């Protein structure tokens, strides 16, 4: 097989994953931007499925930015502790909501650097908000993304999230980045798994993946 450039490989992978996972989207439930901010903070070292259950109790008690900003860290922690790292997550959520209330008139900013200035918000979270909420170019380098793009040969042995993101910006069309990363999550859970040997025999990319059948 003739070796493709990374740009051509990226486009081919994007198209195949579109066919495989046409409806892929964010697996965190939310209907407002601030709720996605809360959920993505809680999702650190926790499953999205568990977060989706836990936040129901959180929003029942604190239904908006103002209410959550007024809540004590202890009150928030009591509800979110099933997600693990309860105190640090509650502290970040409290500080984040206060800042949104006090500096952004209760609205989540649609500027990347402004998002990064919020407590507990890193590049991954900021990109998720930019792509999913505001429909702007975004690349979310979560663990699935980092594992898969290395296996596929889109990046070469890079594990640091920001460096992976910067490499992908060079080869992924901006309008495709957000959906591409969502599809990587689906593919990483179903086929290109982390805890078992990847199911390369069932993979729609097996003929173009650099690591097919190899770990």
Short mmCIF file of N, CA and C in Angstrom, two decimals, residues 31-210:
data_model
loop_
_atom_site.label_atom_id
_atom_site.label_comp_id
_atom_site.label_asym_id
_atom_site.label_seq_id
_atom_site.Cartn_x
_atom_site.Cartn_y
_atom_site.Cartn_z
N UNK A 31 -28.02 20.86 28.53
CA UNK A 31 -28.86 21.70 27.67
C UNK A 31 -28.52 23.18 27.80
N UNK A 32 -27.47 23.46 28.59
CA UNK A 32 -26.97 24.83 28.72
C UNK A 32 -25.45 24.77 28.86
N UNK A 33 -24.78 25.82 28.41
CA UNK A 33 -23.32 25.82 28.40
C UNK A 33 -22.72 25.60 29.78
N UNK A 34 -23.27 26.24 30.79
CA UNK A 34 -22.68 26.11 32.14
C UNK A 34 -22.78 24.67 32.65
N UNK A 35 -23.82 23.95 32.22
CA UNK A 35 -23.96 22.56 32.65
C UNK A 35 -22.88 21.68 32.02
N UNK A 36 -22.50 21.98 30.79
CA UNK A 36 -21.41 21.21 30.18
C UNK A 36 -20.10 21.50 30.90
N UNK A 37 -19.89 22.74 31.31
CA UNK A 37 -18.70 23.08 32.08
C UNK A 37 -18.63 22.27 33.37
N UNK A 38 -19.75 22.19 34.06
CA UNK A 38 -19.81 21.42 35.31
C UNK A 38 -19.53 19.94 35.02
N UNK A 39 -20.20 19.40 34.03
CA UNK A 39 -20.07 17.97 33.73
C UNK A 39 -18.66 17.58 33.30
N UNK A 40 -18.04 18.43 32.51
CA UNK A 40 -16.70 18.07 32.02
C UNK A 40 -15.69 18.10 33.16
N UNK A 41 -15.92 18.97 34.15
CA UNK A 41 -15.04 18.96 35.34
C UNK A 41 -15.25 17.69 36.15
N UNK A 42 -16.50 17.29 36.30
CA UNK A 42 -16.80 16.08 37.06
C UNK A 42 -16.32 14.82 36.36
N UNK A 43 -16.18 14.88 35.03
CA UNK A 43 -15.83 13.69 34.25
C UNK A 43 -14.37 13.27 34.37
N UNK A 44 -13.54 14.12 34.97
CA UNK A 44 -12.14 13.75 35.16
C UNK A 44 -12.06 12.48 36.02
N UNK A 45 -11.44 11.43 35.49
CA UNK A 45 -11.29 10.15 36.19
C UNK A 45 -12.64 9.58 36.64
N UNK A 46 -13.66 9.84 35.85
CA UNK A 46 -15.00 9.30 36.13
C UNK A 46 -15.69 9.07 34.79
N UNK A 47 -16.63 8.13 34.75
CA UNK A 47 -17.31 7.86 33.49
C UNK A 47 -18.37 8.92 33.21
N UNK A 48 -18.60 9.19 31.93
CA UNK A 48 -19.65 10.14 31.55
C UNK A 48 -21.01 9.65 32.03
N UNK A 49 -21.23 8.33 32.00
CA UNK A 49 -22.51 7.78 32.42
C UNK A 49 -22.80 8.11 33.88
N UNK A 50 -21.80 7.99 34.73
CA UNK A 50 -22.00 8.31 36.14
C UNK A 50 -22.23 9.81 36.33
N UNK A 51 -21.46 10.61 35.62
CA UNK A 51 -21.64 12.07 35.71
C UNK A 51 -23.07 12.45 35.34
N UNK A 52 -23.60 11.85 34.28
CA UNK A 52 -24.95 12.18 33.82
C UNK A 52 -26.01 11.89 34.88
N UNK A 53 -25.75 10.90 35.73
CA UNK A 53 -26.68 10.58 36.82
C UNK A 53 -26.51 11.58 37.97
N UNK A 54 -25.25 11.81 38.36
CA UNK A 54 -24.97 12.66 39.52
C UNK A 54 -25.45 14.10 39.32
N UNK A 55 -25.28 14.64 38.11
CA UNK A 55 -25.65 16.05 37.90
C UNK A 55 -27.15 16.28 38.01
N UNK A 56 -27.93 15.24 37.84
CA UNK A 56 -29.38 15.43 37.99
C UNK A 56 -29.73 15.93 39.39
N UNK A 57 -29.09 15.36 40.41
CA UNK A 57 -29.32 15.81 41.78
C UNK A 57 -28.74 17.20 42.01
N UNK A 58 -27.59 17.47 41.38
CA UNK A 58 -26.97 18.78 41.53
C UNK A 58 -27.86 19.89 40.98
N UNK A 59 -28.41 19.66 39.78
CA UNK A 59 -29.23 20.70 39.15
C UNK A 59 -30.62 20.81 39.78
N UNK A 60 -31.08 19.72 40.39
CA UNK A 60 -32.36 19.78 41.09
C UNK A 60 -32.25 20.75 42.28
N UNK A 61 -31.08 20.73 42.93
CA UNK A 61 -30.88 21.59 44.10
C UNK A 61 -30.38 22.98 43.71
N UNK A 62 -29.54 23.04 42.67
CA UNK A 62 -28.96 24.32 42.23
C UNK A 62 -29.23 24.47 40.74
N UNK A 63 -30.36 25.05 40.35
CA UNK A 63 -30.83 24.99 38.96
C UNK A 63 -30.21 26.00 38.00
N UNK A 64 -29.38 26.91 38.48
CA UNK A 64 -28.77 27.88 37.56
C UNK A 64 -27.41 28.34 38.09
N UNK A 65 -26.74 29.14 37.29
CA UNK A 65 -25.39 29.63 37.65
C UNK A 65 -25.42 30.34 38.99
N UNK A 66 -26.41 31.20 39.18
CA UNK A 66 -26.53 31.98 40.41
C UNK A 66 -26.63 31.06 41.63
N UNK A 67 -27.49 30.06 41.55
CA UNK A 67 -27.69 29.15 42.68
C UNK A 67 -26.42 28.36 42.99
N UNK A 68 -25.74 27.91 41.95
CA UNK A 68 -24.52 27.13 42.16
C UNK A 68 -23.39 28.02 42.68
N UNK A 69 -23.36 29.26 42.23
CA UNK A 69 -22.35 30.21 42.73
C UNK A 69 -22.57 30.51 44.21
N UNK A 70 -23.81 30.52 44.64
CA UNK A 70 -24.15 30.80 46.04
C UNK A 70 -23.92 29.59 46.94
N UNK A 71 -23.93 28.40 46.36
CA UNK A 71 -23.78 27.18 47.16
C UNK A 71 -22.39 27.10 47.79
N UNK A 72 -22.31 26.49 48.95
CA UNK A 72 -21.01 26.28 49.57
C UNK A 72 -20.30 25.11 48.90
N UNK A 73 -18.98 25.11 48.99
CA UNK A 73 -18.20 24.00 48.44
C UNK A 73 -18.65 22.68 49.06
N UNK A 74 -18.97 22.71 50.36
CA UNK A 74 -19.39 21.50 51.07
C UNK A 74 -20.71 20.96 50.52
N UNK A 75 -21.64 21.86 50.23
CA UNK A 75 -22.93 21.43 49.67
C UNK A 75 -22.75 20.77 48.31
N UNK A 76 -21.89 21.37 47.49
CA UNK A 76 -21.62 20.80 46.16
C UNK A 76 -20.92 19.45 46.30
N UNK A 77 -19.92 19.41 47.18
CA UNK A 77 -19.14 18.19 47.36
C UNK A 77 -20.02 17.03 47.81
N UNK A 78 -20.97 17.29 48.67
CA UNK A 78 -21.87 16.25 49.19
C UNK A 78 -22.58 15.53 48.03
N UNK A 79 -22.92 16.29 46.99
CA UNK A 79 -23.65 15.71 45.85
C UNK A 79 -22.71 15.06 44.84
N UNK A 80 -21.55 15.70 44.60
CA UNK A 80 -20.69 15.23 43.49
C UNK A 80 -19.65 14.20 43.91
N UNK A 81 -19.56 13.88 45.20
CA UNK A 81 -18.49 12.97 45.62
C UNK A 81 -18.52 11.59 44.97
N UNK A 82 -19.69 11.07 44.51
CA UNK A 82 -19.64 9.79 43.79
C UNK A 82 -18.77 9.83 42.53
N UNK A 83 -18.47 11.03 42.03
CA UNK A 83 -17.62 11.15 40.83
C UNK A 83 -16.13 11.09 41.17
N UNK A 84 -15.80 11.01 42.47
CA UNK A 84 -14.39 11.00 42.86
C UNK A 84 -13.78 12.39 42.89
N UNK A 85 -12.71 12.53 43.66
CA UNK A 85 -12.02 13.83 43.80
C UNK A 85 -13.01 14.93 44.17
N UNK A 86 -13.96 14.57 45.05
CA UNK A 86 -15.10 15.44 45.33
C UNK A 86 -14.74 16.84 45.76
N UNK A 87 -13.76 16.97 46.66
CA UNK A 87 -13.49 18.31 47.20
C UNK A 87 -12.90 19.23 46.14
N UNK A 88 -11.90 18.74 45.39
CA UNK A 88 -11.27 19.61 44.39
C UNK A 88 -12.24 19.96 43.27
N UNK A 89 -13.08 19.00 42.89
CA UNK A 89 -14.06 19.27 41.83
C UNK A 89 -15.10 20.28 42.32
N UNK A 90 -15.58 20.11 43.55
CA UNK A 90 -16.56 21.04 44.11
C UNK A 90 -15.98 22.44 44.24
N UNK A 91 -14.73 22.51 44.66
CA UNK A 91 -14.05 23.81 44.80
C UNK A 91 -13.95 24.52 43.45
N UNK A 92 -13.55 23.76 42.42
CA UNK A 92 -13.42 24.35 41.08
C UNK A 92 -14.78 24.80 40.53
N UNK A 93 -15.80 23.95 40.71
CA UNK A 93 -17.14 24.29 40.19
C UNK A 93 -17.66 25.55 40.87
N UNK A 94 -17.47 25.63 42.19
CA UNK A 94 -17.91 26.81 42.94
C UNK A 94 -17.21 28.07 42.43
N UNK A 95 -15.89 28.01 42.32
CA UNK A 95 -15.12 29.18 41.87
C UNK A 95 -15.46 29.55 40.43
N UNK A 96 -15.67 28.54 39.59
CA UNK A 96 -16.00 28.77 38.18
C UNK A 96 -17.34 29.49 38.05
N UNK A 97 -18.34 29.02 38.76
CA UNK A 97 -19.67 29.64 38.68
C UNK A 97 -19.65 31.06 39.23
N UNK A 98 -18.86 31.28 40.29
CA UNK A 98 -18.73 32.64 40.84
C UNK A 98 -18.13 33.60 39.80
N UNK A 99 -17.10 33.10 39.11
CA UNK A 99 -16.45 33.95 38.11
C UNK A 99 -17.38 34.24 36.93
N UNK A 100 -18.14 33.23 36.50
CA UNK A 100 -19.09 33.44 35.40
C UNK A 100 -20.16 34.45 35.83
N UNK A 101 -20.62 34.33 37.06
CA UNK A 101 -21.63 35.26 37.58
C UNK A 101 -21.06 36.69 37.68
N UNK A 102 -19.87 36.81 38.24
CA UNK A 102 -19.34 38.14 38.56
C UNK A 102 -18.68 38.85 37.38
N UNK A 103 -18.05 38.07 36.47
CA UNK A 103 -17.27 38.70 35.40
C UNK A 103 -17.91 38.56 34.02
N UNK A 104 -18.82 37.61 33.86
CA UNK A 104 -19.40 37.38 32.54
C UNK A 104 -20.92 37.43 32.54
N UNK A 105 -21.46 38.13 33.53
CA UNK A 105 -22.91 38.37 33.58
C UNK A 105 -23.71 37.06 33.56
N UNK A 106 -23.13 36.02 34.17
CA UNK A 106 -23.84 34.75 34.27
C UNK A 106 -23.82 33.90 33.02
N UNK A 107 -23.08 34.34 31.99
CA UNK A 107 -23.06 33.60 30.71
C UNK A 107 -21.65 33.05 30.45
N UNK A 108 -21.59 31.84 29.97
CA UNK A 108 -20.31 31.22 29.64
C UNK A 108 -19.70 31.94 28.45
N UNK A 109 -18.46 32.43 28.55
CA UNK A 109 -17.86 33.17 27.43
C UNK A 109 -17.58 32.28 26.23
N UNK A 110 -17.66 32.87 25.03
CA UNK A 110 -17.40 32.09 23.80
C UNK A 110 -16.01 32.39 23.25
N UNK A 111 -15.11 32.76 24.14
CA UNK A 111 -13.73 33.06 23.77
C UNK A 111 -12.82 32.02 24.44
N UNK A 112 -11.93 31.44 23.67
CA UNK A 112 -11.09 30.34 24.17
C UNK A 112 -10.25 30.76 25.37
N UNK A 113 -9.59 31.92 25.28
CA UNK A 113 -8.74 32.36 26.38
C UNK A 113 -9.56 32.70 27.61
N UNK A 114 -10.75 33.25 27.41
CA UNK A 114 -11.63 33.53 28.55
C UNK A 114 -12.04 32.22 29.23
N UNK A 115 -12.34 31.21 28.44
CA UNK A 115 -12.68 29.91 29.01
C UNK A 115 -11.52 29.34 29.82
N UNK A 116 -10.31 29.48 29.29
CA UNK A 116 -9.13 28.97 29.99
C UNK A 116 -8.90 29.68 31.31
N UNK A 117 -9.41 30.90 31.44
CA UNK A 117 -9.22 31.66 32.68
C UNK A 117 -10.15 31.19 33.79
N UNK A 118 -11.14 30.36 33.45
CA UNK A 118 -12.09 29.89 34.46
C UNK A 118 -11.46 28.77 35.31
N UNK A 119 -11.70 28.79 36.61
CA UNK A 119 -11.14 27.75 37.49
C UNK A 119 -11.55 26.35 37.05
N UNK A 120 -10.56 25.45 36.99
CA UNK A 120 -10.83 24.06 36.63
C UNK A 120 -11.01 23.80 35.16
N UNK A 121 -10.83 24.81 34.32
CA UNK A 121 -11.02 24.64 32.88
C UNK A 121 -9.66 24.63 32.18
N UNK A 122 -9.35 23.50 31.55
CA UNK A 122 -8.12 23.38 30.77
C UNK A 122 -8.43 23.40 29.29
N UNK A 123 -7.45 23.12 28.47
CA UNK A 123 -7.62 23.18 27.02
C UNK A 123 -8.67 22.20 26.52
N UNK A 124 -8.68 20.99 27.10
CA UNK A 124 -9.64 19.98 26.66
C UNK A 124 -11.07 20.48 26.89
N UNK A 125 -11.33 20.98 28.09
CA UNK A 125 -12.67 21.49 28.42
C UNK A 125 -13.03 22.69 27.56
N UNK A 126 -12.08 23.60 27.39
CA UNK A 126 -12.34 24.81 26.60
C UNK A 126 -12.67 24.45 25.16
N UNK A 127 -11.93 23.51 24.60
CA UNK A 127 -12.20 23.07 23.23
C UNK A 127 -13.57 22.41 23.12
N UNK A 128 -13.94 21.62 24.12
CA UNK A 128 -15.25 20.97 24.10
C UNK A 128 -16.37 22.01 24.08
N UNK A 129 -16.24 23.03 24.91
CA UNK A 129 -17.24 24.10 24.96
C UNK A 129 -17.28 24.85 23.62
N UNK A 130 -16.11 25.19 23.11
CA UNK A 130 -16.04 25.95 21.84
C UNK A 130 -16.71 25.18 20.71
N UNK A 131 -16.43 23.88 20.64
CA UNK A 131 -16.98 23.07 19.54
C UNK A 131 -18.44 22.74 19.72
N UNK A 132 -18.81 22.26 20.91
CA UNK A 132 -20.17 21.75 21.11
C UNK A 132 -21.20 22.84 21.36
N UNK A 133 -20.81 23.82 22.14
CA UNK A 133 -21.78 24.87 22.50
C UNK A 133 -21.82 25.97 21.45
N UNK A 134 -20.65 26.40 21.01
CA UNK A 134 -20.57 27.57 20.14
C UNK A 134 -20.32 27.26 18.67
N UNK A 135 -20.13 25.97 18.35
CA UNK A 135 -19.96 25.58 16.96
C UNK A 135 -18.71 26.12 16.30
N UNK A 136 -17.67 26.34 17.09
CA UNK A 136 -16.42 26.90 16.56
C UNK A 136 -15.39 25.78 16.42
N UNK A 137 -14.34 26.00 15.62
CA UNK A 137 -13.31 24.97 15.45
C UNK A 137 -12.74 24.52 16.79
N UNK A 138 -12.61 23.21 16.97
CA UNK A 138 -12.15 22.68 18.25
C UNK A 138 -11.56 21.29 18.07
N UNK A 139 -10.55 20.99 18.86
CA UNK A 139 -9.98 19.64 18.90
C UNK A 139 -9.82 19.26 20.36
N UNK A 140 -10.55 18.23 20.77
CA UNK A 140 -10.57 17.80 22.17
C UNK A 140 -9.64 16.60 22.33
N UNK A 141 -8.50 16.82 22.95
CA UNK A 141 -7.52 15.73 23.08
C UNK A 141 -7.71 15.02 24.42
N UNK A 142 -8.73 14.16 24.46
CA UNK A 142 -8.92 13.32 25.64
C UNK A 142 -8.10 12.04 25.48
N UNK A 143 -8.26 11.12 26.43
CA UNK A 143 -7.41 9.91 26.39
C UNK A 143 -7.67 9.07 25.14
N UNK A 144 -8.94 9.00 24.70
CA UNK A 144 -9.24 8.23 23.48
C UNK A 144 -8.54 8.86 22.28
N UNK A 145 -8.67 10.16 22.15
CA UNK A 145 -8.06 10.87 21.02
C UNK A 145 -6.56 10.62 20.98
N UNK A 146 -5.89 10.81 22.11
CA UNK A 146 -4.43 10.68 22.16
C UNK A 146 -4.01 9.25 21.79
N UNK A 147 -4.71 8.26 22.36
CA UNK A 147 -4.37 6.86 22.07
C UNK A 147 -4.58 6.54 20.59
N UNK A 148 -5.72 6.94 20.05
CA UNK A 148 -6.08 6.55 18.69
C UNK A 148 -5.24 7.25 17.63
N UNK A 149 -5.01 8.54 17.78
CA UNK A 149 -4.26 9.23 16.72
C UNK A 149 -2.81 8.77 16.68
N UNK A 150 -2.30 8.31 17.83
CA UNK A 150 -0.96 7.72 17.82
C UNK A 150 -0.98 6.37 17.13
N UNK A 151 -1.98 5.55 17.44
CA UNK A 151 -2.07 4.24 16.80
C UNK A 151 -2.27 4.36 15.29
N UNK A 152 -3.08 5.33 14.89
CA UNK A 152 -3.43 5.48 13.47
C UNK A 152 -2.29 6.09 12.65
N UNK A 153 -1.33 6.68 13.34
CA UNK A 153 -0.21 7.30 12.62
C UNK A 153 -0.42 8.76 12.27
N UNK A 154 -1.43 9.40 12.88
CA UNK A 154 -1.64 10.83 12.63
C UNK A 154 -0.65 11.67 13.42
N UNK A 155 -0.23 11.17 14.58
CA UNK A 155 0.88 11.78 15.32
C UNK A 155 1.84 10.67 15.68
N UNK A 156 3.06 11.03 15.97
CA UNK A 156 4.11 10.02 16.17
C UNK A 156 4.63 10.05 17.60
N UNK A 157 4.08 9.18 18.42
CA UNK A 157 4.59 9.01 19.78
C UNK A 157 4.45 10.22 20.67
N UNK A 158 3.43 11.02 20.45
CA UNK A 158 3.22 12.21 21.28
C UNK A 158 2.07 11.93 22.25
N UNK A 159 2.30 12.15 23.53
CA UNK A 159 1.28 11.87 24.55
C UNK A 159 0.78 13.12 25.25
N UNK A 160 1.54 14.20 25.15
CA UNK A 160 1.14 15.41 25.88
C UNK A 160 -0.03 16.07 25.16
N UNK A 161 -1.16 16.27 25.86
CA UNK A 161 -2.39 16.70 25.17
C UNK A 161 -2.25 17.95 24.31
N UNK A 162 -1.59 18.98 24.82
CA UNK A 162 -1.48 20.21 24.03
C UNK A 162 -0.66 19.96 22.76
N UNK A 163 0.41 19.17 22.85
CA UNK A 163 1.24 18.89 21.68
C UNK A 163 0.45 18.08 20.64
N UNK A 164 -0.35 17.13 21.12
CA UNK A 164 -1.20 16.35 20.21
C UNK A 164 -2.18 17.29 19.51
N UNK A 165 -2.80 18.16 20.29
CA UNK A 165 -3.75 19.12 19.73
C UNK A 165 -3.09 19.96 18.64
N UNK A 166 -1.90 20.48 18.91
CA UNK A 166 -1.21 21.34 17.93
C UNK A 166 -0.87 20.58 16.65
N UNK A 167 -0.49 19.31 16.79
CA UNK A 167 -0.20 18.50 15.61
C UNK A 167 -1.46 18.25 14.79
N UNK A 168 -2.57 17.99 15.48
CA UNK A 168 -3.82 17.71 14.76
C UNK A 168 -4.35 18.95 14.06
N UNK A 169 -4.15 20.13 14.64
CA UNK A 169 -4.59 21.35 13.96
C UNK A 169 -3.96 21.48 12.57
N UNK A 170 -2.77 20.89 12.40
CA UNK A 170 -2.06 21.01 11.12
C UNK A 170 -2.70 20.15 10.03
N UNK A 171 -3.42 19.10 10.43
CA UNK A 171 -3.89 18.13 9.42
C UNK A 171 -5.40 17.90 9.42
N UNK A 172 -6.11 18.37 10.44
CA UNK A 172 -7.56 18.20 10.52
C UNK A 172 -8.25 19.49 10.08
N UNK A 173 -9.13 19.46 9.08
CA UNK A 173 -9.84 20.68 8.69
C UNK A 173 -10.60 21.25 9.90
N UNK A 174 -10.51 22.55 10.16
CA UNK A 174 -11.11 23.14 11.36
C UNK A 174 -12.56 22.76 11.60
N UNK A 175 -13.34 22.72 10.53
CA UNK A 175 -14.77 22.43 10.71
C UNK A 175 -15.04 20.98 11.09
N UNK A 176 -14.04 20.12 10.92
CA UNK A 176 -14.21 18.69 11.21
C UNK A 176 -13.74 18.30 12.61
N UNK A 177 -12.95 19.16 13.25
CA UNK A 177 -12.25 18.77 14.46
C UNK A 177 -13.14 18.27 15.59
N UNK A 178 -14.18 19.01 15.91
CA UNK A 178 -15.04 18.66 17.04
C UNK A 178 -15.71 17.31 16.85
N UNK A 179 -16.37 17.12 15.69
CA UNK A 179 -17.05 15.85 15.43
C UNK A 179 -16.07 14.68 15.32
N UNK A 180 -14.91 14.94 14.72
CA UNK A 180 -13.88 13.91 14.60
C UNK A 180 -13.50 13.39 15.99
N UNK A 181 -13.31 14.29 16.94
CA UNK A 181 -12.92 13.88 18.29
C UNK A 181 -14.03 13.10 18.99
N UNK A 182 -15.28 13.49 18.76
CA UNK A 182 -16.39 12.72 19.33
C UNK A 182 -16.40 11.31 18.76
N UNK A 183 -16.15 11.19 17.46
CA UNK A 183 -16.15 9.86 16.83
C UNK A 183 -14.99 9.00 17.34
N UNK A 184 -13.88 9.64 17.66
CA UNK A 184 -12.76 8.89 18.23
C UNK A 184 -13.15 8.28 19.58
N UNK A 185 -13.96 8.99 20.36
CA UNK A 185 -14.42 8.46 21.63
C UNK A 185 -15.24 7.19 21.41
N UNK A 186 -16.19 7.26 20.48
CA UNK A 186 -17.02 6.08 20.18
C UNK A 186 -16.14 4.93 19.69
N UNK A 187 -15.23 5.23 18.77
CA UNK A 187 -14.37 4.20 18.20
C UNK A 187 -13.44 3.62 19.27
N UNK A 188 -12.96 4.49 20.17
CA UNK A 188 -12.07 4.04 21.23
C UNK A 188 -12.76 3.16 22.25
N UNK A 189 -14.04 3.37 22.44
CA UNK A 189 -14.79 2.54 23.38
C UNK A 189 -15.19 1.20 22.78
N UNK A 190 -15.51 1.22 21.49
CA UNK A 190 -16.06 0.02 20.86
C UNK A 190 -15.02 -0.87 20.18
N UNK A 191 -14.05 -0.25 19.54
CA UNK A 191 -13.12 -1.01 18.69
C UNK A 191 -11.66 -0.86 19.13
N UNK A 192 -11.18 0.36 19.15
CA UNK A 192 -9.76 0.62 19.42
C UNK A 192 -9.56 0.83 20.93
N UNK A 193 -9.82 -0.22 21.68
CA UNK A 193 -9.93 -0.13 23.12
C UNK A 193 -8.58 0.00 23.82
N UNK A 194 -8.65 0.45 25.07
CA UNK A 194 -7.43 0.68 25.84
C UNK A 194 -7.07 -0.53 26.71
N UNK A 195 -8.08 -1.14 27.33
CA UNK A 195 -7.80 -2.17 28.33
C UNK A 195 -7.73 -3.59 27.75
N UNK A 196 -8.16 -3.73 26.52
CA UNK A 196 -8.03 -5.04 25.85
C UNK A 196 -7.28 -4.81 24.55
N UNK A 197 -6.94 -5.90 23.89
CA UNK A 197 -6.33 -5.77 22.56
C UNK A 197 -7.37 -5.16 21.62
N UNK A 198 -6.98 -4.17 20.83
CA UNK A 198 -7.96 -3.56 19.91
C UNK A 198 -8.58 -4.60 18.97
N UNK A 199 -9.84 -4.37 18.63
CA UNK A 199 -10.55 -5.30 17.74
C UNK A 199 -10.29 -4.92 16.28
N UNK A 200 -9.04 -5.10 15.88
CA UNK A 200 -8.63 -4.64 14.54
C UNK A 200 -9.40 -5.34 13.42
N UNK A 201 -9.81 -6.60 13.66
CA UNK A 201 -10.52 -7.34 12.62
C UNK A 201 -11.88 -6.70 12.30
N UNK A 202 -12.43 -5.93 13.25
CA UNK A 202 -13.73 -5.29 13.04
C UNK A 202 -13.59 -3.80 12.73
N UNK A 203 -12.39 -3.33 12.55
CA UNK A 203 -12.15 -1.89 12.42
C UNK A 203 -12.29 -1.41 10.97
N UNK A 204 -13.01 -0.32 10.81
CA UNK A 204 -13.20 0.24 9.46
C UNK A 204 -11.93 0.91 8.93
N UNK A 205 -10.89 0.98 9.76
CA UNK A 205 -9.64 1.64 9.35
C UNK A 205 -8.49 0.65 9.21
N UNK A 206 -8.77 -0.66 9.32
CA UNK A 206 -7.68 -1.62 9.45
C UNK A 206 -6.71 -1.62 8.28
N UNK A 207 -7.17 -1.24 7.09
CA UNK A 207 -6.27 -1.28 5.93
C UNK A 207 -5.41 -0.02 5.81
N UNK A 208 -5.72 1.00 6.62
CA UNK A 208 -4.92 2.23 6.53
C UNK A 208 -4.26 2.60 7.87
N UNK A 209 -4.58 1.85 8.92
CA UNK A 209 -4.02 2.15 10.24
C UNK A 209 -2.60 1.63 10.34
N UNK A 210 -1.70 2.44 10.86
CA UNK A 210 -0.30 2.02 10.94
C UNK A 210 -0.07 0.95 11.98
#
